[in-house]
């Protein structure tokens, strides 16, 4: 799913050109810093990535995508309860696209904890928000198979671990 445009709080009584410049600079800085944190994450430096995401969250509390990224880093570090907290924050505060990804990631963490019913419900929530999410559909099928639920007319395939989705500056998640 694509990420919504970043919203930066507007300054009151500022000339329009100054306001536009402030928005562009703030957005560019946050996106560049998020890209830097994502590179740390992708390089396996999850602790450093998490520290960067936390700093970015404090600097840009309106960017709920950062909560999902912090949750992903926590998930990789095995700090599952904290990861669930970050996903929960994004689910409550974010736009539909971000909430869909947060539900999906929450499902991954619950699955890791062996909480299959909770994981299935999280994937279902992701699917309700993004009916085209093939990964969520696949993961629901895997859980159903693990729980012995009869298979419906769904495409086959072998189980594959789902990767965490990171928000990137080009407006997508990977």
mmCIF file with all atom_site columns, C-alpha atoms in Angstrom:
data_model
loop_
_atom_site.group_PDB
_atom_site.id
_atom_site.type_symbol
_atom_site.label_atom_id
_atom_site.label_alt_id
_atom_site.label_comp_id
_atom_site.label_asym_id
_atom_site.label_entity_id
_atom_site.label_seq_id
_atom_site.pdbx_PDB_ins_code
_atom_site.Cartn_x
_atom_site.Cartn_y
_atom_site.Cartn_z
_atom_site.occupancy
_atom_site.B_iso_or_equiv
_atom_site.pdbx_formal_charge
_atom_site.auth_seq_id
_atom_site.auth_comp_id
_atom_site.auth_asym_id
_atom_site.auth_atom_id
_atom_site.pdbx_PDB_model_num
ATOM 1   C CA . UNK A 1 1   ? 0.000   0.000   0.000  1.00 0.00 ? 1   UNK A CA 1
ATOM 2   C CA . UNK A 1 2   ? 1.166   3.504   -0.633 1.00 0.00 ? 2   UNK A CA 1
ATOM 3   C CA . UNK A 1 3   ? 1.953   5.861   2.185  1.00 0.00 ? 3   UNK A CA 1
ATOM 4   C CA . UNK A 1 4   ? -0.155  8.994   2.570  1.00 0.00 ? 4   UNK A CA 1
ATOM 5   C CA . UNK A 1 5   ? 1.500   12.343  2.048  1.00 0.00 ? 5   UNK A CA 1
ATOM 6   C CA . UNK A 1 6   ? 3.337   13.594  5.084  1.00 0.00 ? 6   UNK A CA 1
ATOM 7   C CA . UNK A 1 7   ? 1.466   16.273  6.984  1.00 0.00 ? 7   UNK A CA 1
ATOM 8   C CA . UNK A 1 8   ? 3.498   18.859  8.832  1.00 0.00 ? 8   UNK A CA 1
ATOM 9   C CA . UNK A 1 9   ? 1.749   21.165  11.334 1.00 0.00 ? 9   UNK A CA 1
ATOM 10  C CA . UNK A 1 10  ? 1.183   24.574  9.796  1.00 0.00 ? 10  UNK A CA 1
ATOM 11  C CA . UNK A 1 11  ? 2.561   27.732  11.360 1.00 0.00 ? 11  UNK A CA 1
ATOM 12  C CA . UNK A 1 12  ? -0.010  30.439  12.033 1.00 0.00 ? 12  UNK A CA 1
ATOM 13  C CA . UNK A 1 13  ? 0.364   33.892  10.472 1.00 0.00 ? 13  UNK A CA 1
ATOM 14  C CA . UNK A 1 14  ? 3.288   32.914  8.273  1.00 0.00 ? 14  UNK A CA 1
ATOM 15  C CA . UNK A 1 15  ? 3.514   34.093  4.690  1.00 0.00 ? 15  UNK A CA 1
ATOM 16  C CA . UNK A 1 16  ? 2.401   31.394  2.259  1.00 0.00 ? 16  UNK A CA 1
ATOM 17  C CA . UNK A 1 17  ? 5.814   31.080  0.577  1.00 0.00 ? 17  UNK A CA 1
ATOM 18  C CA . UNK A 1 18  ? 7.580   30.686  3.927  1.00 0.00 ? 18  UNK A CA 1
ATOM 19  C CA . UNK A 1 19  ? 5.016   28.139  4.977  1.00 0.00 ? 19  UNK A CA 1
ATOM 20  C CA . UNK A 1 20  ? 5.506   26.109  1.792  1.00 0.00 ? 20  UNK A CA 1
ATOM 21  C CA . UNK A 1 21  ? 9.295   26.198  2.225  1.00 0.00 ? 21  UNK A CA 1
ATOM 22  C CA . UNK A 1 22  ? 8.990   25.037  5.841  1.00 0.00 ? 22  UNK A CA 1
ATOM 23  C CA . UNK A 1 23  ? 6.776   22.128  4.792  1.00 0.00 ? 23  UNK A CA 1
ATOM 24  C CA . UNK A 1 24  ? 9.113   21.031  1.999  1.00 0.00 ? 24  UNK A CA 1
ATOM 25  C CA . UNK A 1 25  ? 12.230  21.222  4.199  1.00 0.00 ? 25  UNK A CA 1
ATOM 26  C CA . UNK A 1 26  ? 10.610  19.413  7.149  1.00 0.00 ? 26  UNK A CA 1
ATOM 27  C CA . UNK A 1 27  ? 9.222   16.675  4.916  1.00 0.00 ? 27  UNK A CA 1
ATOM 28  C CA . UNK A 1 28  ? 12.532  16.181  3.120  1.00 0.00 ? 28  UNK A CA 1
ATOM 29  C CA . UNK A 1 29  ? 14.482  15.985  6.384  1.00 0.00 ? 29  UNK A CA 1
ATOM 30  C CA . UNK A 1 30  ? 12.088  13.459  7.930  1.00 0.00 ? 30  UNK A CA 1
ATOM 31  C CA . UNK A 1 31  ? 12.083  11.329  4.775  1.00 0.00 ? 31  UNK A CA 1
ATOM 32  C CA . UNK A 1 32  ? 15.885  11.397  4.517  1.00 0.00 ? 32  UNK A CA 1
ATOM 33  C CA . UNK A 1 33  ? 16.218  10.420  8.181  1.00 0.00 ? 33  UNK A CA 1
ATOM 34  C CA . UNK A 1 34  ? 13.653  7.625   7.732  1.00 0.00 ? 34  UNK A CA 1
ATOM 35  C CA . UNK A 1 35  ? 15.605  6.377   4.707  1.00 0.00 ? 35  UNK A CA 1
ATOM 36  C CA . UNK A 1 36  ? 18.772  6.356   6.834  1.00 0.00 ? 36  UNK A CA 1
ATOM 37  C CA . UNK A 1 37  ? 17.001  4.380   9.576  1.00 0.00 ? 37  UNK A CA 1
ATOM 38  C CA . UNK A 1 38  ? 15.577  1.977   6.978  1.00 0.00 ? 38  UNK A CA 1
ATOM 39  C CA . UNK A 1 39  ? 19.076  1.357   5.609  1.00 0.00 ? 39  UNK A CA 1
ATOM 40  C CA . UNK A 1 40  ? 20.267  0.477   9.124  1.00 0.00 ? 40  UNK A CA 1
ATOM 41  C CA . UNK A 1 41  ? 17.289  -1.862  9.495  1.00 0.00 ? 41  UNK A CA 1
ATOM 42  C CA . UNK A 1 42  ? 17.927  -3.561  6.147  1.00 0.00 ? 42  UNK A CA 1
ATOM 43  C CA . UNK A 1 43  ? 21.610  -3.969  7.060  1.00 0.00 ? 43  UNK A CA 1
ATOM 44  C CA . UNK A 1 44  ? 20.531  -5.912  10.148 1.00 0.00 ? 44  UNK A CA 1
ATOM 45  C CA . UNK A 1 45  ? 21.433  -3.120  12.547 1.00 0.00 ? 45  UNK A CA 1
ATOM 46  C CA . UNK A 1 46  ? 18.050  -3.237  14.236 1.00 0.00 ? 46  UNK A CA 1
ATOM 47  C CA . UNK A 1 47  ? 19.118  -1.655  17.541 1.00 0.00 ? 47  UNK A CA 1
ATOM 48  C CA . UNK A 1 48  ? 20.616  1.385   15.760 1.00 0.00 ? 48  UNK A CA 1
ATOM 49  C CA . UNK A 1 49  ? 17.605  1.611   13.436 1.00 0.00 ? 49  UNK A CA 1
ATOM 50  C CA . UNK A 1 50  ? 15.278  1.537   16.445 1.00 0.00 ? 50  UNK A CA 1
ATOM 51  C CA . UNK A 1 51  ? 17.196  4.365   18.122 1.00 0.00 ? 51  UNK A CA 1
ATOM 52  C CA . UNK A 1 52  ? 16.863  6.423   14.939 1.00 0.00 ? 52  UNK A CA 1
ATOM 53  C CA . UNK A 1 53  ? 13.145  5.676   14.592 1.00 0.00 ? 53  UNK A CA 1
ATOM 54  C CA . UNK A 1 54  ? 12.561  6.710   18.213 1.00 0.00 ? 54  UNK A CA 1
ATOM 55  C CA . UNK A 1 55  ? 14.360  10.004  17.635 1.00 0.00 ? 55  UNK A CA 1
ATOM 56  C CA . UNK A 1 56  ? 12.288  10.571  14.511 1.00 0.00 ? 56  UNK A CA 1
ATOM 57  C CA . UNK A 1 57  ? 9.060   9.783   16.377 1.00 0.00 ? 57  UNK A CA 1
ATOM 58  C CA . UNK A 1 58  ? 9.896   12.472  18.944 1.00 0.00 ? 58  UNK A CA 1
ATOM 59  C CA . UNK A 1 59  ? 10.737  14.959  16.201 1.00 0.00 ? 59  UNK A CA 1
ATOM 60  C CA . UNK A 1 60  ? 7.749   14.048  13.974 1.00 0.00 ? 60  UNK A CA 1
ATOM 61  C CA . UNK A 1 61  ? 4.962   12.602  16.137 1.00 0.00 ? 61  UNK A CA 1
ATOM 62  C CA . UNK A 1 62  ? 2.464   13.074  13.306 1.00 0.00 ? 62  UNK A CA 1
ATOM 63  C CA . UNK A 1 63  ? 4.273   10.507  11.115 1.00 0.00 ? 63  UNK A CA 1
ATOM 64  C CA . UNK A 1 64  ? 2.650   7.279   12.282 1.00 0.00 ? 64  UNK A CA 1
ATOM 65  C CA . UNK A 1 65  ? 4.597   5.308   9.674  1.00 0.00 ? 65  UNK A CA 1
ATOM 66  C CA . UNK A 1 66  ? 7.576   5.667   12.008 1.00 0.00 ? 66  UNK A CA 1
ATOM 67  C CA . UNK A 1 67  ? 5.660   3.738   14.683 1.00 0.00 ? 67  UNK A CA 1
ATOM 68  C CA . UNK A 1 68  ? 5.312   0.806   12.298 1.00 0.00 ? 68  UNK A CA 1
ATOM 69  C CA . UNK A 1 69  ? 9.021   0.942   11.473 1.00 0.00 ? 69  UNK A CA 1
ATOM 70  C CA . UNK A 1 70  ? 9.930   1.079   15.186 1.00 0.00 ? 70  UNK A CA 1
ATOM 71  C CA . UNK A 1 71  ? 7.637   -1.895  15.764 1.00 0.00 ? 71  UNK A CA 1
ATOM 72  C CA . UNK A 1 72  ? 9.418   -3.799  13.003 1.00 0.00 ? 72  UNK A CA 1
ATOM 73  C CA . UNK A 1 73  ? 12.809  -3.156  14.603 1.00 0.00 ? 73  UNK A CA 1
ATOM 74  C CA . UNK A 1 74  ? 11.473  -4.240  18.006 1.00 0.00 ? 74  UNK A CA 1
ATOM 75  C CA . UNK A 1 75  ? 10.024  -7.378  16.387 1.00 0.00 ? 75  UNK A CA 1
ATOM 76  C CA . UNK A 1 76  ? 13.440  -8.226  14.933 1.00 0.00 ? 76  UNK A CA 1
ATOM 77  C CA . UNK A 1 77  ? 15.043  -7.681  18.341 1.00 0.00 ? 77  UNK A CA 1
ATOM 78  C CA . UNK A 1 78  ? 12.580  -10.103 19.930 1.00 0.00 ? 78  UNK A CA 1
ATOM 79  C CA . UNK A 1 79  ? 10.980  -7.336  21.974 1.00 0.00 ? 79  UNK A CA 1
ATOM 80  C CA . UNK A 1 80  ? 7.530   -8.466  20.931 1.00 0.00 ? 80  UNK A CA 1
ATOM 81  C CA . UNK A 1 81  ? 5.369   -6.778  23.569 1.00 0.00 ? 81  UNK A CA 1
ATOM 82  C CA . UNK A 1 82  ? 6.936   -3.401  22.780 1.00 0.00 ? 82  UNK A CA 1
ATOM 83  C CA . UNK A 1 83  ? 6.483   -4.086  19.063 1.00 0.00 ? 83  UNK A CA 1
ATOM 84  C CA . UNK A 1 84  ? 2.781   -4.755  19.684 1.00 0.00 ? 84  UNK A CA 1
ATOM 85  C CA . UNK A 1 85  ? 2.569   -1.440  21.553 1.00 0.00 ? 85  UNK A CA 1
ATOM 86  C CA . UNK A 1 86  ? 4.052   0.453   18.583 1.00 0.00 ? 86  UNK A CA 1
ATOM 87  C CA . UNK A 1 87  ? 1.728   -1.264  16.108 1.00 0.00 ? 87  UNK A CA 1
ATOM 88  C CA . UNK A 1 88  ? -1.212  -0.551  18.397 1.00 0.00 ? 88  UNK A CA 1
ATOM 89  C CA . UNK A 1 89  ? -0.336  3.132   18.518 1.00 0.00 ? 89  UNK A CA 1
ATOM 90  C CA . UNK A 1 90  ? -0.248  3.306   14.712 1.00 0.00 ? 90  UNK A CA 1
ATOM 91  C CA . UNK A 1 91  ? -3.529  1.395   14.455 1.00 0.00 ? 91  UNK A CA 1
ATOM 92  C CA . UNK A 1 92  ? -5.269  3.914   16.707 1.00 0.00 ? 92  UNK A CA 1
ATOM 93  C CA . UNK A 1 93  ? -3.761  7.079   15.251 1.00 0.00 ? 93  UNK A CA 1
ATOM 94  C CA . UNK A 1 94  ? -2.888  6.552   11.614 1.00 0.00 ? 94  UNK A CA 1
ATOM 95  C CA . UNK A 1 95  ? -4.534  6.714   8.206  1.00 0.00 ? 95  UNK A CA 1
ATOM 96  C CA . UNK A 1 96  ? -6.145  3.657   6.642  1.00 0.00 ? 96  UNK A CA 1
ATOM 97  C CA . UNK A 1 97  ? -3.031  2.635   4.669  1.00 0.00 ? 97  UNK A CA 1
ATOM 98  C CA . UNK A 1 98  ? -0.774  2.808   7.704  1.00 0.00 ? 98  UNK A CA 1
ATOM 99  C CA . UNK A 1 99  ? -3.340  1.040   9.882  1.00 0.00 ? 99  UNK A CA 1
ATOM 100 C CA . UNK A 1 100 ? -3.529  -1.816  7.362  1.00 0.00 ? 100 UNK A CA 1
ATOM 101 C CA . UNK A 1 101 ? 0.237   -2.330  7.504  1.00 0.00 ? 101 UNK A CA 1
ATOM 102 C CA . UNK A 1 102 ? 0.271   -1.997  11.302 1.00 0.00 ? 102 UNK A CA 1
ATOM 103 C CA . UNK A 1 103 ? -2.408  -4.711  11.576 1.00 0.00 ? 103 UNK A CA 1
ATOM 104 C CA . UNK A 1 104 ? -0.404  -6.947  9.245  1.00 0.00 ? 104 UNK A CA 1
ATOM 105 C CA . UNK A 1 105 ? 2.800   -6.446  11.228 1.00 0.00 ? 105 UNK A CA 1
ATOM 106 C CA . UNK A 1 106 ? 0.895   -6.995  14.471 1.00 0.00 ? 106 UNK A CA 1
ATOM 107 C CA . UNK A 1 107 ? -0.221  -10.319 12.992 1.00 0.00 ? 107 UNK A CA 1
ATOM 108 C CA . UNK A 1 108 ? 3.400   -11.276 12.329 1.00 0.00 ? 108 UNK A CA 1
ATOM 109 C CA . UNK A 1 109 ? 4.368   -10.555 15.918 1.00 0.00 ? 109 UNK A CA 1
ATOM 110 C CA . UNK A 1 110 ? 1.378   -12.393 17.366 1.00 0.00 ? 110 UNK A CA 1
ATOM 111 C CA . UNK A 1 111 ? 2.188   -15.349 15.115 1.00 0.00 ? 111 UNK A CA 1
ATOM 112 C CA . UNK A 1 112 ? 5.753   -15.347 16.423 1.00 0.00 ? 112 UNK A CA 1
ATOM 113 C CA . UNK A 1 113 ? 4.348   -15.440 19.966 1.00 0.00 ? 113 UNK A CA 1
ATOM 114 C CA . UNK A 1 114 ? 2.206   -18.463 19.047 1.00 0.00 ? 114 UNK A CA 1
ATOM 115 C CA . UNK A 1 115 ? -1.034  -16.503 19.418 1.00 0.00 ? 115 UNK A CA 1
ATOM 116 C CA . UNK A 1 116 ? -2.609  -17.837 16.253 1.00 0.00 ? 116 UNK A CA 1
ATOM 117 C CA . UNK A 1 117 ? -6.153  -16.595 16.890 1.00 0.00 ? 117 UNK A CA 1
ATOM 118 C CA . UNK A 1 118 ? -4.894  -13.056 17.553 1.00 0.00 ? 118 UNK A CA 1
ATOM 119 C CA . UNK A 1 119 ? -2.605  -13.228 14.522 1.00 0.00 ? 119 UNK A CA 1
ATOM 120 C CA . UNK A 1 120 ? -5.456  -14.399 12.308 1.00 0.00 ? 120 UNK A CA 1
ATOM 121 C CA . UNK A 1 121 ? -7.680  -11.567 13.534 1.00 0.00 ? 121 UNK A CA 1
ATOM 122 C CA . UNK A 1 122 ? -4.901  -9.025  12.891 1.00 0.00 ? 122 UNK A CA 1
ATOM 123 C CA . UNK A 1 123 ? -4.465  -10.316 9.332  1.00 0.00 ? 123 UNK A CA 1
ATOM 124 C CA . UNK A 1 124 ? -8.248  -10.169 8.868  1.00 0.00 ? 124 UNK A CA 1
ATOM 125 C CA . UNK A 1 125 ? -8.210  -6.538  10.065 1.00 0.00 ? 125 UNK A CA 1
ATOM 126 C CA . UNK A 1 126 ? -5.442  -5.792  7.554  1.00 0.00 ? 126 UNK A CA 1
ATOM 127 C CA . UNK A 1 127 ? -7.499  -7.449  4.829  1.00 0.00 ? 127 UNK A CA 1
ATOM 128 C CA . UNK A 1 128 ? -10.610 -5.444  5.731  1.00 0.00 ? 128 UNK A CA 1
ATOM 129 C CA . UNK A 1 129 ? -8.620  -2.246  5.277  1.00 0.00 ? 129 UNK A CA 1
ATOM 130 C CA . UNK A 1 130 ? -6.781  -3.461  2.165  1.00 0.00 ? 130 UNK A CA 1
ATOM 131 C CA . UNK A 1 131 ? -8.770  -6.219  0.416  1.00 0.00 ? 131 UNK A CA 1
ATOM 132 C CA . UNK A 1 132 ? -5.977  -6.655  -2.161 1.00 0.00 ? 132 UNK A CA 1
ATOM 133 C CA . UNK A 1 133 ? -3.356  -7.623  0.456  1.00 0.00 ? 133 UNK A CA 1
ATOM 134 C CA . UNK A 1 134 ? -2.306  -11.039 -0.861 1.00 0.00 ? 134 UNK A CA 1
ATOM 135 C CA . UNK A 1 135 ? 0.202   -11.550 1.954  1.00 0.00 ? 135 UNK A CA 1
ATOM 136 C CA . UNK A 1 136 ? -2.522  -11.179 4.589  1.00 0.00 ? 136 UNK A CA 1
ATOM 137 C CA . UNK A 1 137 ? -4.740  -13.648 2.694  1.00 0.00 ? 137 UNK A CA 1
ATOM 138 C CA . UNK A 1 138 ? -1.861  -16.109 2.439  1.00 0.00 ? 138 UNK A CA 1
ATOM 139 C CA . UNK A 1 139 ? -1.035  -15.825 6.143  1.00 0.00 ? 139 UNK A CA 1
ATOM 140 C CA . UNK A 1 140 ? -4.679  -16.432 7.071  1.00 0.00 ? 140 UNK A CA 1
ATOM 141 C CA . UNK A 1 141 ? -4.592  -19.588 4.951  1.00 0.00 ? 141 UNK A CA 1
ATOM 142 C CA . UNK A 1 142 ? -1.415  -20.748 6.721  1.00 0.00 ? 142 UNK A CA 1
ATOM 143 C CA . UNK A 1 143 ? -2.995  -20.217 10.142 1.00 0.00 ? 143 UNK A CA 1
ATOM 144 C CA . UNK A 1 144 ? -6.136  -22.022 9.031  1.00 0.00 ? 144 UNK A CA 1
ATOM 145 C CA . UNK A 1 145 ? -4.024  -24.987 7.886  1.00 0.00 ? 145 UNK A CA 1
ATOM 146 C CA . UNK A 1 146 ? -2.118  -25.009 11.182 1.00 0.00 ? 146 UNK A CA 1
ATOM 147 C CA . UNK A 1 147 ? -5.413  -25.023 13.062 1.00 0.00 ? 147 UNK A CA 1
ATOM 148 C CA . UNK A 1 148 ? -6.893  -27.756 10.878 1.00 0.00 ? 148 UNK A CA 1
ATOM 149 C CA . UNK A 1 149 ? -9.531  -25.557 9.267  1.00 0.00 ? 149 UNK A CA 1
ATOM 150 C CA . UNK A 1 150 ? -10.685 -27.140 5.970  1.00 0.00 ? 150 UNK A CA 1
ATOM 151 C CA . UNK A 1 151 ? -9.168  -25.412 2.981  1.00 0.00 ? 151 UNK A CA 1
ATOM 152 C CA . UNK A 1 152 ? -11.495 -23.270 0.902  1.00 0.00 ? 152 UNK A CA 1
ATOM 153 C CA . UNK A 1 153 ? -11.129 -22.604 -2.814 1.00 0.00 ? 153 UNK A CA 1
ATOM 154 C CA . UNK A 1 154 ? -7.897  -20.661 -2.417 1.00 0.00 ? 154 UNK A CA 1
ATOM 155 C CA . UNK A 1 155 ? -4.701  -20.712 -4.428 1.00 0.00 ? 155 UNK A CA 1
ATOM 156 C CA . UNK A 1 156 ? -2.036  -23.086 -3.134 1.00 0.00 ? 156 UNK A CA 1
ATOM 157 C CA . UNK A 1 157 ? 1.565   -22.407 -2.437 1.00 0.00 ? 157 UNK A CA 1
ATOM 158 C CA . UNK A 1 158 ? 4.199   -23.271 0.080  1.00 0.00 ? 158 UNK A CA 1
ATOM 159 C CA . UNK A 1 159 ? 4.445   -21.397 3.373  1.00 0.00 ? 159 UNK A CA 1
ATOM 160 C CA . UNK A 1 160 ? 6.952   -18.596 3.294  1.00 0.00 ? 160 UNK A CA 1
ATOM 161 C CA . UNK A 1 161 ? 7.856   -16.239 6.115  1.00 0.00 ? 161 UNK A CA 1
ATOM 162 C CA . UNK A 1 162 ? 6.537   -12.740 5.548  1.00 0.00 ? 162 UNK A CA 1
ATOM 163 C CA . UNK A 1 163 ? 9.012   -9.902  5.603  1.00 0.00 ? 163 UNK A CA 1
ATOM 164 C CA . UNK A 1 164 ? 8.445   -6.810  7.683  1.00 0.00 ? 164 UNK A CA 1
ATOM 165 C CA . UNK A 1 165 ? 7.201   -3.877  5.677  1.00 0.00 ? 165 UNK A CA 1
ATOM 166 C CA . UNK A 1 166 ? 9.191   -0.662  5.997  1.00 0.00 ? 166 UNK A CA 1
ATOM 167 C CA . UNK A 1 167 ? 7.897   2.738   4.969  1.00 0.00 ? 167 UNK A CA 1
ATOM 168 C CA . UNK A 1 168 ? 10.141  4.361   2.410  1.00 0.00 ? 168 UNK A CA 1
ATOM 169 C CA . UNK A 1 169 ? 10.242  7.915   1.137  1.00 0.00 ? 169 UNK A CA 1
ATOM 170 C CA . UNK A 1 170 ? 8.774   7.204   -2.283 1.00 0.00 ? 170 UNK A CA 1
ATOM 171 C CA . UNK A 1 171 ? 5.374   6.622   -0.685 1.00 0.00 ? 171 UNK A CA 1
ATOM 172 C CA . UNK A 1 172 ? 5.447   2.831   -0.656 1.00 0.00 ? 172 UNK A CA 1
ATOM 173 C CA . UNK A 1 173 ? 6.075   0.102   1.830  1.00 0.00 ? 173 UNK A CA 1
ATOM 174 C CA . UNK A 1 174 ? 8.415   -2.772  1.175  1.00 0.00 ? 174 UNK A CA 1
#
